[in-house]
Amino acid sequence: MAFLFARNKQRSAQELVKSTKELLQRLIRGDGPPQKVEEDLARNISQMKITLQGTPDIEASPQAVFDLVSHAVSESLLPLLVENIHRLPFEARKDIQAVVSTVFRFRNQGSVSNEPDALNHVLHKQPEIIISLCNGYEKKESASSCGGILKEILRYDAVAAVILYDEPSSDGRTVDIFNDVDVTRRSSGNGVFWKFFTWIDKSSFEVSADAFDCFRLILTKHKALVSQYITTNFDMFFTKYNDILIKSDSYVTKRQSLKLLGEILLDRQFYEVMTRYVDSGENLKLIMWQLKDDRRMVQYEGFHVFKIFAANPNKSYEVSKFLVMNKQRLLRFLPRFLEERTDDDQFNDEKAWLVKAIGNLPDSTSALKPPNGSVSGSADAIQQQQHQTAQARS
Amino acid sequence: MATADDYQVLEELGSGSFGIVYKAIEKATGDLVAIKHIDLEGSDDDIREIQQEISLLATCSSDYVTRYKASFVRNTKLWIVMEFLGGGSCLDLLRPGPMEEMYIAIILRELLMALSYLHETGKIHRDIKAANVLLSDNGRVKIADFGVAAQLTNIKSQRLTFVGTPFWMAPEVIQEHGYDYKADIWSLGITAMEMALGEPPRSDIHPMKVLFLIPKEKPPRLEGNKWSKELKDFVARCLNKEAEQRPSAKALLKHPFIRKAGPTDRLRELISKVRHFESRGHESDRDLRYYEETLRPMNGVHMDDEDEDEWVFDTIRPHATMKKHTIKRRRLERIPSGDAANGELDDATLALREMSLENAPLGGISNSPGLQTPSRMPSTIRTPKTRQSSGQRKISAQMARKISGHVVGSPSPVTRKMSRQISGQTPTAVRRASRQMSGATPTARRISSQQPQPKQPLGVDMSFGNGTSTVRQFKRVSSGQPAKKLLAAGDDSIDENPHDSDAENHPPPTRDQPPAQPAVAATKEAILGRRSYAKCVDPAFQEVSTNTADSKKQAAISKVAEAWSELDQIDPEGELLLLKAILDRIQADPKLTGALLPQRAASTQLQSLRTASPTKKGSIRVATAEIAGSSPQPLTPSKNRRGSELPLAGSPSPTKSPTKLVLNPQNPHLKMMRSSQALQEAQVQQKAVAQKPTKEKDLLDEKMPGKQPEPGMEHVSLLADVLYGRWTEGLKARWPMS
């Protein structure tokens, strides 16, 4: 283990990276006995992991870490590793996750950039690695490792931005989020972000759940960025969200996406998104059907979205109409809705409040003003309302 | 993608708070597997937690760790497929007594291999103990149960979360100063002692107190001549309070005690010894229960008659709706029937079930508050109508849990629920939680309400249908104030809800429509009141009315019905009070109980039916005796927990495990014991009551139907019979075996 000795470090780190790269390329080309190549690769990668992290008994040396990180970055080893992760055996995949994650975490002393230095460099020079990580959800072999790396770096806005503003380009280059992003331009819907809907919908339970977790992180950890993005791409986003996630046949996807929807809409940062969402009668219909789902937790999560429609003091004509048309039904339905939640005071208070609020609606749709032009009202009132509900829920 | 069709599910292996484990065959390979079923509907918790456990397991690939095969969701159940290990847990192997050192050395070596694998891949197990060590038939040793395990992002990073099982927890974990993989080494040392002694050190002390002692006192040691120097030294090295000075798993593999360990085959001797031990009658009788596909989605139900109205979005369909309402109105004129037009049978069944609430094997409310038997989760009941009573049942279940918290000391800190709960929180929150746990203060309720609804652990299902709930769901109707409060509520609602938005669909109001405005049912009591009317009273009136030929009598009934309906409109809370009062009095009178609530007998039968084991068939008493005779199967929480993970067909055992101190409140035997105690109490009480009948009761006797049908009221006695008949029919339909 020559690389552990200070004198050889420089050369060893460089050699390690170089030989790993070569081996990867041989693996891709199918050059040489695959088993042997895989084994050698696995050994190299495991060695990198030990260099970067140490072992339970041996501390990693900062100098060795620095050397390896700088070589891995300058030789563009990481994209290659990530793209081929599915070709490698089980333990090597986990080691790649450890290596890439550790490199992304690397920070020079005194560094003050938003992101750790290595990640920062990658975001500027090799943003395609973020896209490759997302594409890891395509295969069940790579999903867990790529997802693990992604979820860790998703705490940085720039990573979310790369995912959101990715667009397929003719030259295969990934969008440079630091220079050429126009946040007011609508997405084509072909970027990597939109693939998450498919991954969540079509994958096996493990992959789907992992992809959803990632999707949730993208939406909830970068509120300013995401609310701008959703506002720009409102129709496409919610069409997909409603049709693919909320209407999903998978219990887990349905339940989780309803919950996430409730969380997003009740967040002050998503105020504009919320008002647009609860203006739509179609959305209300969809949510009201969820109240009638035959699974309690779906009903429950649906309730937390439904209450926002009902609590909105400036309901659109369409929404008011649907509520009024169903007033008696709701008044019969709600008191018996999820009655077994006797211990959930919060829920019962909200339910009682809803019953009252719906009771106060006019009896007939003729009392409603048909839509003509300005719906603008006291936006503050909604916000207050929403805020109260949010507080109530938290 | 794996699906349920890939597996042939066989019998149940065990169950725990998080689900039931079944043995199954993987059709493609013929391999035996263990499948854990987790009902995701059973918990409010984020599915993410379970997901994390799965992903942690899925990233383990070692011969020393129970192998994860697949997971998928079927309906609302998550299936987790694991390898099947037939040799039992290490705790099972301790059943006949402490282990010989030869075996301890082998097991420890294998555990060290497992730990060194986990630690090298940045995982901390955090709950190493004998119960979490499983063996295969041929003696391979594997670590199981990653319920509280952690994946470190960096091998050097530390954790703060307070998780584990008290007796096995390392001081630094308890002190929350930050800890790393060395915490597992401490737990391994305790496990070594557990194997040598049969139980962990300080097992006679309450686990909450142990939490204080571990950081404060000197670390435990194996002392005396019974043990070799090497084992004592091994233990001493693991149990070093300075985490840094504890050797790593890899280093410990070189310890002399470990180096002299033999091959794992030798554990087969131990396994067969234990089997032999069990077969000599020590085996607690255990019901072999087979997997049964849930026939219908359980809660598909929620909706009955009126609820089947779908939402209306397009146009108002005057014809359809009008017609319906007209019919209702017409009925109203005769008897206020609400909307029970359809589904009378179901309503009847329900009415019965509601009545039968009284009929639980435990007696009066006031006398046995702590002895309530939590009934089974609605999810396991295979009737579409369960929701009607499940709400009420759940209250009692919850109450029982709360109460048992008081009685037993504290909710067991060992249960997975709790540790999960804790693991999710920040250290401070955890502190709070644990204080609540131990104090059993009123706030403890918060915790229990957040917990995932526990599944019923192994044991007798006492809950089907009329199960065990009692009236206590009417808990908060106080005696003095309600009148005022209710009035106020009534007034409010008149102001607030004067309109009827379906007005356009109604025919003009009929003349004899009750003048009162319906009160909005806002409180729980009011909602229950409304429900009792819709589900019991109204259908009952209808039933009686249709069975009455004489027009005079019918008119009389209609009057009562009308009056009741008015009561329901104005004061559902009062209605509930009234019902409760009536039911209380019925229950207090044994004769009436016998005549009106004949299902008591049936419910006892039911229980014995569920208890497949012939020894238990006769009555619950037998089971009670077993418990009282101290434990053929005191399922300790740790046992339960293990059971939930554990792919072996071993039976619950008379463990000397210290965790017996904290019986899981959900423990079926505890419950059984409580409920039969309560039953006895109730019987005694009833006798007492019967001996001095009061005037009031005489009056009631006269009035109540069933016993002495007075002229003009004969039909009423039929009511109970009819309802009972339907109920049993329903039962047969759902339960062909019975």
PDB file of C-alpha atoms in Angstrom, chain A residues 278-289 291 302-303 305-334 353-366 368, chain B residues 310-314 316 499-502 504-505:
ATOM      1  CA  VAL A 278     -56.748  26.517  -5.385  1.00  0.00           C
ATOM      2  CA  ASP A 279     -58.375  28.667  -8.034  1.00  0.00           C
ATOM      3  CA  SER A 280     -58.876  25.710 -10.264  1.00  0.00           C
ATOM      4  CA  GLY A 281     -62.084  23.766 -10.103  1.00  0.00           C
ATOM      5  CA  GLU A 282     -60.422  20.809 -11.735  1.00  0.00           C
ATOM      6  CA  ASN A 283     -57.912  20.633  -8.925  1.00  0.00           C
ATOM      7  CA  LEU A 284     -60.708  20.819  -6.391  1.00  0.00           C
ATOM      8  CA  LYS A 285     -62.517  17.957  -8.065  1.00  0.00           C
ATOM      9  CA  LEU A 286     -59.430  15.829  -8.017  1.00  0.00           C
ATOM     10  CA  ILE A 287     -58.844  16.484  -4.357  1.00  0.00           C
ATOM     11  CA  MET A 288     -62.464  15.889  -3.440  1.00  0.00           C
ATOM     12  CA  TRP A 289     -62.245  12.487  -5.049  1.00  0.00           C
ATOM     13  CA  LEU A 291     -61.510  12.359   0.177  1.00  0.00           C
ATOM     14  CA  GLY A 302     -56.391  14.722   0.793  1.00  0.00           C
ATOM     15  CA  PHE A 303     -58.138  16.517   3.601  1.00  0.00           C
ATOM     16  CA  VAL A 305     -55.223  19.862   0.661  1.00  0.00           C
ATOM     17  CA  PHE A 306     -58.980  20.180   0.517  1.00  0.00           C
ATOM     18  CA  LYS A 307     -59.069  22.461   3.527  1.00  0.00           C
ATOM     19  CA  ILE A 308     -57.005  25.014   1.632  1.00  0.00           C
ATOM     20  CA  PHE A 309     -59.655  25.265  -1.059  1.00  0.00           C
ATOM     21  CA  ALA A 310     -62.348  25.714   1.509  1.00  0.00           C
ATOM     22  CA  ALA A 311     -60.381  28.138   3.606  1.00  0.00           C
ATOM     23  CA  ASN A 312     -59.555  30.420   0.728  1.00  0.00           C
ATOM     24  CA  PRO A 313     -61.607  33.590   1.285  1.00  0.00           C
ATOM     25  CA  ASN A 314     -61.397  34.531  -2.376  1.00  0.00           C
ATOM     26  CA  LYS A 315     -62.592  31.428  -4.008  1.00  0.00           C
ATOM     27  CA  SER A 316     -62.887  31.412  -7.736  1.00  0.00           C
ATOM     28  CA  TYR A 317     -66.357  31.099  -9.184  1.00  0.00           C
ATOM     29  CA  GLU A 318     -65.664  27.562 -10.259  1.00  0.00           C
ATOM     30  CA  VAL A 319     -64.448  26.482  -6.873  1.00  0.00           C
ATOM     31  CA  SER A 320     -67.329  28.156  -5.078  1.00  0.00           C
ATOM     32  CA  LYS A 321     -69.708  26.553  -7.483  1.00  0.00           C
ATOM     33  CA  PHE A 322     -68.435  23.081  -6.819  1.00  0.00           C
ATOM     34  CA  LEU A 323     -68.442  23.603  -3.097  1.00  0.00           C
ATOM     35  CA  VAL A 324     -71.958  25.002  -3.110  1.00  0.00           C
ATOM     36  CA  MET A 325     -73.243  22.251  -5.329  1.00  0.00           C
ATOM     37  CA  ASN A 326     -71.920  19.762  -2.851  1.00  0.00           C
ATOM     38  CA  LYS A 327     -72.674  21.717   0.265  1.00  0.00           C
ATOM     39  CA  GLN A 328     -75.204  19.330   1.727  1.00  0.00           C
ATOM     40  CA  ARG A 329     -73.157  16.355   0.742  1.00  0.00           C
ATOM     41  CA  LEU A 330     -70.118  17.806   2.397  1.00  0.00           C
ATOM     42  CA  LEU A 331     -72.072  18.677   5.507  1.00  0.00           C
ATOM     43  CA  ARG A 332     -73.216  15.102   5.725  1.00  0.00           C
ATOM     44  CA  PHE A 333     -69.877  13.700   4.747  1.00  0.00           C
ATOM     45  CA  LEU A 334     -67.450  15.696   6.826  1.00  0.00           C
ATOM     46  CA  TRP A 353     -63.975  24.587  11.288  1.00  0.00           C
ATOM     47  CA  LEU A 354     -64.510  23.300   7.770  1.00  0.00           C
ATOM     48  CA  VAL A 355     -68.018  22.170   8.579  1.00  0.00           C
ATOM     49  CA  LYS A 356     -68.759  25.638   9.817  1.00  0.00           C
ATOM     50  CA  ALA A 357     -67.157  27.307   6.835  1.00  0.00           C
ATOM     51  CA  ILE A 358     -69.021  25.152   4.382  1.00  0.00           C
ATOM     52  CA  GLY A 359     -72.232  25.685   6.309  1.00  0.00           C
ATOM     53  CA  ASN A 360     -71.770  29.391   5.720  1.00  0.00           C
ATOM     54  CA  LEU A 361     -71.670  29.016   1.990  1.00  0.00           C
ATOM     55  CA  PRO A 362     -74.726  30.081   0.070  1.00  0.00           C
ATOM     56  CA  ASP A 363     -77.291  27.404  -0.627  1.00  0.00           C
ATOM     57  CA  SER A 364     -77.537  27.814  -4.292  1.00  0.00           C
ATOM     58  CA  THR A 365     -75.156  28.576  -7.047  1.00  0.00           C
ATOM     59  CA  SER A 366     -77.464  31.369  -8.122  1.00  0.00           C
ATOM     60  CA  LEU A 368     -72.672  33.277  -6.715  1.00  0.00           C
TER      61      LEU A 368
ATOM     62  CA  GLU B 310     -70.859  10.913  -5.462  1.00  0.00           C
ATOM     63  CA  TRP B 311     -69.778  14.488  -5.578  1.00  0.00           C
ATOM     64  CA  VAL B 312     -71.688  16.540  -8.044  1.00  0.00           C
ATOM     65  CA  PHE B 313     -69.623  18.653 -10.317  1.00  0.00           C
ATOM     66  CA  ASP B 314     -71.311  18.864 -13.620  1.00  0.00           C
ATOM     67  CA  ILE B 316     -77.430  19.442 -10.716  1.00  0.00           C
ATOM     68  CA  HIS B 499     -79.739  27.452   5.181  1.00  0.00           C
ATOM     69  CA  ASP B 500     -79.884  24.303   3.283  1.00  0.00           C
ATOM     70  CA  SER B 501     -77.850  24.444   0.179  1.00  0.00           C
ATOM     71  CA  ASP B 502     -79.593  21.546  -1.376  1.00  0.00           C
ATOM     72  CA  GLU B 504     -83.089  23.642  -4.867  1.00  0.00           C
ATOM     73  CA  ASN B 505     -83.314  19.933  -4.877  1.00  0.00           C
TER      74      ASN B 505
END
